[in-house]
Amino acid sequence: MTRALRAAIVGVALFSPIALSACSAGQVTQTATQQRDQVGAMAEVGDITLRQVQLAFPRSASYEAGDDAELTMAVVNTGDEPDTLVSVEGEGFDEAEISGGSGASGADSGEIELAPDETVFVGPDEDASVTLTDLADPLTVAQSLTLVLTFENAGEVTVRTTIATPDSEEERGEAFDFHHSEEEGGEGAEGAEDIARERESAIGDED
């Protein structure tokens, strides 16, 4: 995630009111909601807000069956108590490998800890990660996966995620310098004229 995107996510998270109440762990909450914004899915459950939930853009522009897909998102805990992402489930992949967050002890810890009033960024270049392993079918930008994320205190929330768009444009080649080309052409023309004059002078000497 870029710094600008981080700032945008944090700003919206801090100033958006959370109107949902916390629910018991291990239950599908009635207050869990999901909505779409311009940069990915957003969902709320209890004191937890998920923003920009997407699958990382693959190098080949689509995932093949058997590939692993990295989940990217910002997880905001607006509550006064810590919480923990304990599982990510759904169809279309083998399992979700989870690691990171506050107090993480190592890779593949199986959970992401969330301190009170904290935002944890999840993604390939972040301290926390969620990897969906062994995709069952090819996945393109027009398709999506439905995931169920379970938090220890806030409960479960269902979110539909699609592939993210590229975060950088392809580099363009160096522009053609017409001015430089004209200069080279001018030098070439002057050289040709000099050669022609030398030839005419040599012919005159022979006569």
Coordinates of N, CA and C in Angstrom, one line a residue:
M1 N 0.8 -1.2 0.0 CA 0.0 0.0 0.0 C 0.9 1.3 0.0
T2 N 0.4 2.3 -0.7 CA 1.2 3.5 -0.8 C 0.9 4.3 0.5
R3 N 1.8 5.3 0.8 CA 1.6 6.2 1.9 C 0.4 7.0 1.8
A4 N 0.0 7.5 0.6 CA -1.2 8.2 0.4 C -2.4 7.4 0.7
L5 N -2.4 6.2 0.3 CA -3.5 5.3 0.5 C -3.6 5.0 2.0
R6 N -2.5 4.8 2.7 CA -2.5 4.5 4.1 C -3.2 5.7 4.8
A7 N -2.8 6.9 4.5 CA -3.3 8.1 5.1 C -4.8 8.2 4.9
A8 N -5.2 7.9 3.6 CA -6.7 8.0 3.3 C -7.5 7.0 4.2
I9 N -7.0 5.8 4.3 CA -7.7 4.8 5.0 C -7.7 5.1 6.5
V10 N -6.6 5.6 7.1 CA -6.6 5.9 8.5 C -7.5 7.1 8.7
G11 N -7.5 8.1 7.8 CA -8.4 9.3 8.0 C -9.8 8.9 8.0
V12 N -10.2 8.1 7.1 CA -11.6 7.7 7.0 C -12.0 6.9 8.2
A13 N -11.1 6.0 8.6 CA -11.4 5.1 9.7 C -11.6 5.9 11.0
L14 N -10.8 7.0 11.2 CA -10.8 7.7 12.4 C -12.1 8.6 12.5
F15 N -12.5 9.1 11.4 CA -13.6 10.1 11.4 C -14.9 9.5 11.0
S16 N -15.0 8.2 10.6 CA -16.3 7.6 10.3 C -16.9 7.0 11.6
P17 N -18.1 7.3 11.9 CA -18.7 6.8 13.1 C -19.0 5.3 13.0
I18 N -18.8 4.5 14.0 CA -19.1 3.1 14.0 C -20.4 2.9 14.8
A19 N -21.4 2.6 14.1 CA -22.7 2.5 14.7 C -23.1 1.1 15.0
L20 N -22.2 0.2 15.0 CA -22.5 -1.2 15.2 C -22.0 -1.6 16.6
S21 N -22.8 -2.4 17.3 CA -22.4 -2.9 18.6 C -21.7 -4.2 18.5
A22 N -20.9 -4.5 19.5 CA -20.1 -5.7 19.5 C -21.0 -6.9 19.8
C23 N -20.6 -8.1 19.2 CA -21.3 -9.3 19.4 C -20.4 -10.4 19.9
S24 N -21.0 -11.4 20.4 CA -20.3 -12.5 21.0 C -19.5 -13.2 19.9
A25 N -18.3 -13.8 20.4 CA -17.4 -14.5 19.5 C -18.0 -15.8 19.0
G26 N -17.6 -16.1 17.7 CA -18.0 -17.4 17.2 C -19.4 -17.5 16.7
Q27 N -20.1 -16.3 16.5 CA -21.5 -16.3 16.0 C -21.5 -15.4 14.8
V28 N -22.4 -15.7 13.8 CA -22.6 -14.8 12.7 C -23.4 -13.7 13.2
T29 N -22.8 -12.5 13.2 CA -23.5 -11.3 13.8 C -24.5 -10.7 12.9
Q30 N -25.6 -10.3 13.5 CA -26.7 -9.6 12.7 C -26.2 -8.2 12.4
T31 N -25.3 -7.6 13.1 CA -24.9 -6.2 12.9 C -23.7 -6.1 11.9
A32 N -23.2 -7.3 11.5 CA -22.1 -7.3 10.5 C -22.6 -6.8 9.2
T33 N -21.9 -5.8 8.6 CA -22.4 -5.3 7.3 C -21.2 -5.2 6.3
Q34 N -21.5 -5.1 5.0 CA -20.5 -5.0 4.0 C -21.0 -4.0 3.0
Q35 N -20.1 -3.2 2.5 CA -20.4 -2.3 1.4 C -19.2 -2.1 0.5
R36 N -19.4 -1.6 -0.7 CA -18.3 -1.4 -1.7 C -18.0 0.1 -1.7
D37 N -16.7 0.4 -1.8 CA -16.3 1.8 -2.1 C -15.4 1.8 -3.4
Q38 N -14.8 2.9 -3.7 CA -14.1 2.9 -4.9 C -12.8 2.2 -4.9
V39 N -12.3 1.8 -3.8 CA -11.0 1.1 -3.8 C -11.1 -0.3 -3.2
G40 N -12.2 -0.9 -3.1 CA -12.4 -2.2 -2.6 C -13.5 -2.3 -1.6
A41 N -13.7 -3.5 -1.1 CA -14.8 -3.8 -0.2 C -14.5 -3.2 1.2
M42 N -15.6 -2.8 1.9 CA -15.5 -2.4 3.3 C -16.5 -3.2 4.1
A43 N -16.2 -3.5 5.3 CA -17.1 -4.3 6.2 C -16.9 -3.8 7.6
E44 N -17.9 -4.0 8.4 CA -17.9 -3.6 9.8 C -18.5 -4.7 10.7
V45 N -17.9 -4.9 11.8 CA -18.5 -5.8 12.8 C -18.0 -5.5 14.2
G46 N -18.9 -5.2 15.1 CA -18.5 -4.8 16.4 C -17.6 -3.5 16.3
D47 N -16.5 -3.6 17.0 CA -15.5 -2.4 17.0 C -14.5 -2.6 15.9
I48 N -14.7 -3.5 15.0 CA -13.7 -3.8 13.9 C -14.3 -3.3 12.6
T49 N -13.4 -2.5 11.8 CA -13.8 -2.0 10.5 C -12.7 -2.6 9.5
L50 N -13.2 -3.1 8.4 CA -12.3 -3.6 7.4 C -12.4 -2.6 6.2
R51 N -11.3 -2.2 5.7 CA -11.3 -1.3 4.5 C -10.4 -1.8 3.4
Q52 N -10.8 -1.5 2.2 CA -10.1 -1.9 1.0 C -9.7 -3.4 1.0
V53 N -10.6 -4.2 1.2 CA -10.4 -5.7 1.2 C -10.3 -6.1 -0.3
Q54 N -9.1 -6.6 -0.7 CA -8.9 -7.0 -2.1 C -7.9 -8.1 -2.1
L55 N -7.7 -8.7 -3.3 CA -6.6 -9.7 -3.5 C -5.5 -8.9 -4.3
A56 N -4.3 -9.1 -3.9 CA -3.2 -8.4 -4.5 C -3.2 -8.7 -6.0
F57 N -2.8 -7.7 -6.8 CA -2.8 -7.8 -8.2 C -1.7 -8.7 -8.6
P58 N -2.0 -9.8 -9.4 CA -0.9 -10.8 -9.8 C -0.1 -10.3 -10.9
R59 N 1.1 -10.7 -11.0 CA 2.0 -10.3 -12.1 C 1.5 -10.6 -13.5
S60 N 0.8 -11.7 -13.6 CA 0.3 -12.1 -14.9 C -1.1 -11.5 -15.2
A61 N -1.6 -10.7 -14.3 CA -2.9 -10.0 -14.4 C -4.1 -11.0 -14.1
S62 N -3.8 -12.2 -13.8 CA -4.9 -13.1 -13.3 C -4.2 -14.3 -12.6
Y63 N -5.0 -14.9 -11.7 CA -4.5 -16.1 -11.0 C -4.9 -17.4 -11.7
E64 N -4.0 -18.3 -11.7 CA -4.3 -19.7 -12.2 C -4.6 -20.6 -11.1
A65 N -5.3 -21.7 -11.5 CA -5.6 -22.7 -10.5 C -4.4 -23.2 -9.8
G66 N -4.3 -23.3 -8.5 CA -3.2 -23.8 -7.8 C -2.3 -22.6 -7.3
D67 N -2.6 -21.4 -7.7 CA -1.8 -20.2 -7.3 C -2.2 -19.9 -5.8
D68 N -1.3 -19.1 -5.2 CA -1.6 -18.5 -3.9 C -2.0 -17.0 -4.1
A69 N -2.9 -16.5 -3.3 CA -3.3 -15.1 -3.5 C -3.2 -14.4 -2.1
E70 N -2.5 -13.3 -2.1 CA -2.4 -12.5 -0.9 C -3.6 -11.5 -0.7
L71 N -4.1 -11.5 0.5 CA -5.2 -10.6 0.8 C -4.6 -9.3 1.2
T72 N -5.2 -8.2 0.8 CA -4.7 -6.8 1.2 C -5.9 -6.1 1.8
M73 N -5.7 -5.4 3.0 CA -6.8 -4.7 3.6 C -6.2 -3.9 4.8
A74 N -7.0 -3.0 5.3 CA -6.7 -2.3 6.6 C -7.7 -2.8 7.6
V75 N -7.2 -3.2 8.8 CA -8.1 -3.7 9.8 C -8.0 -2.7 11.0
V76 N -9.2 -2.0 11.3 CA -9.2 -1.0 12.3 C -9.9 -1.5 13.5
N77 N -9.3 -1.4 14.7 CA -9.9 -1.7 16.0 C -10.2 -0.4 16.7
T78 N -11.5 0.0 16.7 CA -11.8 1.3 17.3 C -12.3 1.1 18.8
G79 N -12.2 -0.1 19.3 CA -12.6 -0.3 20.6 C -11.6 -0.1 21.7
D80 N -12.0 -0.3 22.9 CA -11.0 -0.1 24.1 C -10.4 -1.4 24.5
E81 N -10.8 -2.5 23.8 CA -10.2 -3.8 24.2 C -9.5 -4.4 23.0
P82 N -8.5 -5.2 23.2 CA -7.8 -5.9 22.0 C -8.7 -6.9 21.4
D83 N -8.4 -7.2 20.2 CA -9.2 -8.3 19.5 C -8.2 -9.0 18.6
T84 N -8.6 -10.1 18.0 CA -7.8 -11.0 17.2 C -8.5 -11.6 16.1
L85 N -7.9 -11.4 14.9 CA -8.4 -12.2 13.7 C -8.0 -13.6 13.8
V86 N -8.9 -14.5 14.0 CA -8.5 -15.9 14.3 C -8.7 -16.8 13.1
S87 N -9.5 -16.4 12.1 CA -9.6 -17.3 10.9 C -10.2 -16.5 9.7
V88 N -9.9 -17.0 8.5 CA -10.4 -16.6 7.3 C -10.8 -17.8 6.5
E89 N -12.1 -17.9 6.2 CA -12.6 -19.1 5.6 C -13.4 -18.7 4.3
G90 N -13.6 -19.7 3.4 CA -14.4 -19.5 2.2 C -14.2 -20.6 1.2
E91 N -14.9 -20.5 0.1 CA -14.7 -21.5 -0.9 C -13.8 -21.0 -2.0
G92 N -13.2 -21.9 -2.8 CA -12.3 -21.5 -3.9 C -10.9 -21.5 -3.6
F93 N -10.5 -21.9 -2.3 CA -9.1 -22.1 -2.0 C -8.9 -23.1 -0.9
D94 N -7.7 -23.6 -0.7 CA -7.4 -24.6 0.3 C -7.6 -24.1 1.7
E95 N -6.7 -23.2 2.1 CA -6.8 -22.6 3.5 C -6.2 -21.2 3.5
A96 N -6.3 -20.5 4.6 CA -5.8 -19.2 4.7 C -4.6 -19.2 5.8
E97 N -3.4 -18.8 5.3 CA -2.3 -18.7 6.2 C -2.2 -17.3 6.8
I98 N -2.3 -17.2 8.1 CA -2.4 -15.9 8.8 C -1.2 -15.6 9.7
S99 N -0.7 -14.4 9.6 CA 0.4 -14.1 10.6 C 0.5 -12.6 10.7
G100 N 1.0 -12.1 11.9 CA 1.3 -10.7 12.1 C 0.4 -10.0 13.0
G101 N 0.5 -8.7 13.1 CA -0.2 -7.9 14.0 C 0.5 -7.6 15.2
S102 N -0.1 -7.0 16.2 CA 0.5 -6.6 17.5 C 1.0 -7.8 18.2
G103 N 2.2 -7.8 18.6 CA 2.7 -8.9 19.4 C 2.9 -10.2 18.7
A104 N 3.0 -10.1 17.4 CA 3.2 -11.4 16.6 C 4.5 -12.0 16.9
S105 N 4.5 -13.3 17.1 CA 5.7 -14.0 17.5 C 6.5 -14.6 16.3
G106 N 5.9 -14.6 15.1 CA 6.6 -15.2 14.0 C 5.6 -15.5 12.8
A107 N 6.2 -16.0 11.7 CA 5.4 -16.3 10.5 C 4.4 -17.4 10.8
D108 N 3.3 -17.3 10.0 CA 2.2 -18.3 10.1 C 1.8 -18.5 11.5
S109 N 1.5 -17.5 12.3 CA 1.1 -17.6 13.7 C -0.4 -18.1 13.8
G110 N -1.1 -17.9 12.6 CA -2.5 -18.4 12.6 C -3.5 -17.3 13.1
E111 N -3.0 -16.1 13.4 CA -3.9 -15.0 13.9 C -3.2 -13.7 13.7
I112 N -4.0 -12.7 13.7 CA -3.5 -11.3 13.7 C -4.1 -10.6 14.9
E113 N -3.2 -10.1 15.8 CA -3.7 -9.4 17.0 C -3.8 -7.9 16.7
L114 N -4.9 -7.4 17.3 CA -5.2 -6.0 17.1 C -5.3 -5.3 18.5
A115 N -4.4 -4.4 18.7 CA -4.5 -3.6 20.0 C -5.6 -2.6 19.9
P116 N -6.1 -2.1 21.0 CA -7.1 -1.1 21.0 C -6.7 0.2 20.3
D117 N -7.6 0.8 19.5 CA -7.4 2.0 18.8 C -6.2 1.8 17.8
E118 N -6.1 0.7 17.1 CA -5.0 0.5 16.2 C -5.5 0.1 14.8
T119 N -4.7 0.5 13.8 CA -5.0 0.0 12.5 C -3.8 -0.9 12.0
V120 N -4.2 -2.1 11.6 CA -3.2 -3.0 11.1 C -3.4 -3.2 9.6
F121 N -2.3 -3.0 8.8 CA -2.3 -3.1 7.4 C -1.9 -4.5 7.0
V122 N -2.6 -5.2 6.2 CA -2.4 -6.6 5.8 C -2.0 -6.6 4.3
G123 N -0.9 -7.2 3.9 CA -0.6 -7.3 2.5 C 0.8 -7.8 2.3
P124 N 1.2 -8.0 1.1 CA 2.5 -8.6 0.8 C 3.7 -7.8 1.4
D125 N 3.6 -6.5 1.5 CA 4.8 -5.7 2.0 C 4.5 -5.2 3.4
E126 N 3.6 -5.9 4.1 CA 3.2 -5.4 5.5 C 3.7 -6.5 6.5
D127 N 3.6 -6.1 7.8 CA 4.0 -7.0 8.9 C 3.0 -8.1 9.1
A128 N 1.7 -7.8 8.7 CA 0.7 -8.8 8.8 C 0.3 -9.3 7.4
S129 N 0.0 -10.6 7.3 CA -0.4 -11.2 6.0 C -1.4 -12.2 6.2
V130 N -2.2 -12.4 5.1 CA -3.2 -13.4 4.9 C -3.1 -14.0 3.5
T131 N -2.7 -15.2 3.4 CA -2.4 -15.8 2.1 C -3.4 -16.9 1.9
L132 N -4.2 -16.8 0.8 CA -5.1 -17.9 0.4 C -4.4 -18.8 -0.5
T133 N -4.2 -20.1 0.0 CA -3.4 -21.0 -0.7 C -4.2 -21.9 -1.7
D134 N -3.5 -22.3 -2.8 CA -4.0 -23.3 -3.7 C -5.4 -23.0 -4.2
L135 N -5.5 -21.9 -5.0 CA -6.8 -21.6 -5.5 C -7.4 -22.7 -6.4
A136 N -8.7 -23.0 -6.2 CA -9.3 -24.1 -6.9 C -9.5 -23.8 -8.4
D137 N -9.7 -22.6 -8.8 CA -10.0 -22.3 -10.2 C -9.2 -21.0 -10.5
P138 N -9.1 -20.7 -11.8 CA -8.5 -19.5 -12.3 C -9.4 -18.3 -11.8
L139 N -8.7 -17.2 -11.5 CA -9.4 -16.0 -11.0 C -9.0 -14.8 -11.8
T140 N -9.9 -14.1 -12.4 CA -9.6 -12.9 -13.1 C -10.2 -11.7 -12.4
V141 N -10.0 -10.5 -13.0 CA -10.5 -9.2 -12.4 C -12.0 -9.2 -12.4
A142 N -12.6 -10.0 -13.2 CA -14.1 -9.9 -13.3 C -14.7 -10.9 -12.3
Q143 N -13.9 -11.6 -11.5 CA -14.5 -12.6 -10.6 C -14.1 -12.2 -9.1
S144 N -14.8 -12.9 -8.2 CA -14.5 -12.5 -6.8 C -14.6 -13.8 -5.9
L145 N -14.1 -13.6 -4.7 CA -14.2 -14.7 -3.7 C -15.0 -14.1 -2.5
T146 N -15.8 -14.9 -1.9 CA -16.5 -14.5 -0.7 C -15.8 -15.1 0.5
L147 N -15.4 -14.3 1.4 CA -14.6 -14.7 2.6 C -15.4 -14.4 3.9
V148 N -15.2 -15.3 4.9 CA -15.8 -15.1 6.2 C -14.6 -14.9 7.2
L149 N -14.5 -13.7 7.7 CA -13.4 -13.4 8.7 C -14.0 -13.5 10.1
T150 N -13.3 -14.2 11.0 CA -13.8 -14.3 12.4 C -12.8 -13.7 13.3
F151 N -13.4 -12.8 14.2 CA -12.6 -12.1 15.2 C -13.0 -12.7 16.6
E152 N -12.1 -12.8 17.4 CA -12.3 -13.4 18.7 C -13.4 -12.7 19.5
N153 N -13.4 -11.4 19.5 CA -14.5 -10.7 20.3 C -15.6 -10.2 19.4
A154 N -15.3 -9.6 18.3 CA -16.3 -9.0 17.4 C -17.2 -10.0 16.7
G155 N -16.7 -11.2 16.5 CA -17.5 -12.2 15.8 C -17.1 -12.3 14.3
E156 N -18.1 -12.7 13.5 CA -17.9 -13.0 12.1 C -18.4 -11.9 11.2
V157 N -17.7 -11.7 10.1 CA -18.2 -10.8 9.0 C -17.9 -11.4 7.7
T158 N -18.8 -11.3 6.8 CA -18.7 -11.8 5.4 C -18.3 -10.6 4.5
V159 N -17.3 -10.8 3.6 CA -16.9 -9.8 2.7 C -16.6 -10.4 1.3
R160 N -17.0 -9.7 0.3 CA -16.7 -10.2 -1.1 C -15.5 -9.4 -1.6
T161 N -14.5 -10.1 -2.1 CA -13.3 -9.5 -2.5 C -12.9 -9.8 -3.9
T162 N -12.4 -8.8 -4.6 CA -12.0 -8.9 -6.0 C -10.5 -8.6 -6.1
I163 N -10.0 -8.8 -7.3 CA -8.5 -8.5 -7.5 C -8.3 -7.0 -7.6
A164 N -7.3 -6.5 -7.0 CA -7.0 -5.1 -7.0 C -6.4 -4.7 -8.3
T165 N -6.5 -3.4 -8.6 CA -5.9 -2.9 -9.9 C -4.5 -2.6 -9.6
P166 N -3.7 -2.6 -10.7 CA -2.2 -2.3 -10.5 C -2.0 -1.0 -9.8
D167 N -1.0 -0.9 -8.9 CA -0.8 0.3 -8.1 C 0.3 1.2 -8.8
S168 N 0.7 0.8 -10.0 CA 1.7 1.7 -10.7 C 1.5 1.5 -12.2
E169 N 1.8 2.5 -12.9 CA 1.7 2.5 -14.4 C 3.0 1.9 -15.0
E170 N 2.8 1.3 -16.1 CA 4.0 0.7 -16.8 C 4.9 1.9 -17.3
E171 N 6.2 1.7 -17.2 CA 7.1 2.8 -17.6 C 7.1 2.9 -19.1
R172 N 7.1 4.2 -19.5 CA 7.1 4.4 -21.0 C 8.5 4.6 -21.4
G173 N 8.7 4.2 -22.7 CA 10.1 4.4 -23.3 C 10.4 5.8 -23.5
E174 N 11.7 6.1 -23.7 CA 12.1 7.5 -23.9 C 11.5 8.1 -25.1
A175 N 11.0 9.3 -25.0 CA 10.3 9.9 -26.2 C 11.3 10.2 -27.3
F176 N 10.9 10.1 -28.5 CA 11.8 10.4 -29.7 C 12.1 11.9 -29.7
D177 N 13.3 12.2 -29.9 CA 13.8 13.6 -29.9 C 13.9 14.1 -31.3
F178 N 12.8 14.7 -31.8 CA 12.7 15.2 -33.2 C 13.7 16.3 -33.4
H179 N 13.9 17.2 -32.4 CA 14.9 18.3 -32.5 C 16.3 17.8 -32.7
H180 N 16.6 16.8 -31.9 CA 18.0 16.2 -32.1 C 18.2 15.5 -33.4
S181 N 17.1 14.9 -33.9 CA 17.1 14.2 -35.2 C 17.3 15.2 -36.3
E182 N 16.7 16.4 -36.2 CA 16.8 17.4 -37.2 C 18.2 18.0 -37.2
E183 N 18.8 18.1 -36.0 CA 20.2 18.6 -35.9 C 21.1 17.6 -36.6
E184 N 20.9 16.3 -36.4 CA 21.8 15.3 -37.0 C 21.6 15.3 -38.5
G185 N 20.3 15.5 -39.0 CA 20.1 15.6 -40.4 C 20.7 16.8 -41.0
G186 N 20.7 17.9 -40.3 CA 21.4 19.1 -40.8 C 22.9 18.9 -41.0
E187 N 23.5 18.3 -40.0 CA 24.9 18.0 -40.1 C 25.2 17.1 -41.2
G188 N 24.4 16.1 -41.4 CA 24.6 15.2 -42.5 C 24.5 15.9 -43.9
A189 N 23.5 16.8 -44.0 CA 23.4 17.5 -45.3 C 24.6 18.4 -45.6
E190 N 25.1 19.1 -44.6 CA 26.3 19.9 -44.8 C 27.5 19.1 -45.2
G191 N 27.6 17.9 -44.6 CA 28.7 17.0 -44.9 C 28.6 16.5 -46.4
A192 N 27.4 16.3 -46.8 CA 27.2 15.8 -48.2 C 27.6 16.9 -49.2
E193 N 27.3 18.2 -48.9 CA 27.6 19.3 -49.7 C 29.1 19.5 -49.8
D194 N 29.8 19.3 -48.7 CA 31.3 19.4 -48.7 C 31.9 18.3 -49.6
I195 N 31.4 17.1 -49.5 CA 31.9 16.0 -50.4 C 31.7 16.3 -51.8
A196 N 30.5 16.9 -52.2 CA 30.2 17.2 -53.6 C 31.1 18.3 -54.1
R197 N 31.4 19.3 -53.3 CA 32.3 20.4 -53.7 C 33.8 19.8 -54.0
E198 N 34.2 18.9 -53.1 CA 35.5 18.3 -53.2 C 35.6 17.5 -54.5
R199 N 34.6 16.8 -54.9 CA 34.6 16.0 -56.1 C 34.6 16.9 -57.3
E200 N 33.8 18.0 -57.3 CA 33.8 18.9 -58.4 C 35.2 19.6 -58.6
S201 N 35.9 19.9 -57.5 CA 37.2 20.5 -57.5 C 38.2 19.5 -58.1
A202 N 38.1 18.2 -57.7 CA 39.0 17.2 -58.3 C 38.8 17.0 -59.8
I203 N 37.6 17.1 -60.2 CA 37.3 16.9 -61.7 C 37.9 18.1 -62.4
G204 N 37.8 19.3 -61.9 CA 38.3 20.5 -62.6 C 39.8 20.4 -62.7
D205 N 40.5 19.9 -61.7 CA 41.9 19.8 -61.7 C 42.4 18.8 -62.8
E206 N 41.6 17.7 -63.0 CA 42.0 16.7 -64.0 C 41.8 17.3 -65.4
D207 N 40.8 18.2 -65.6 CA 40.6 18.8 -66.9 C 41.8 19.8 -67.2

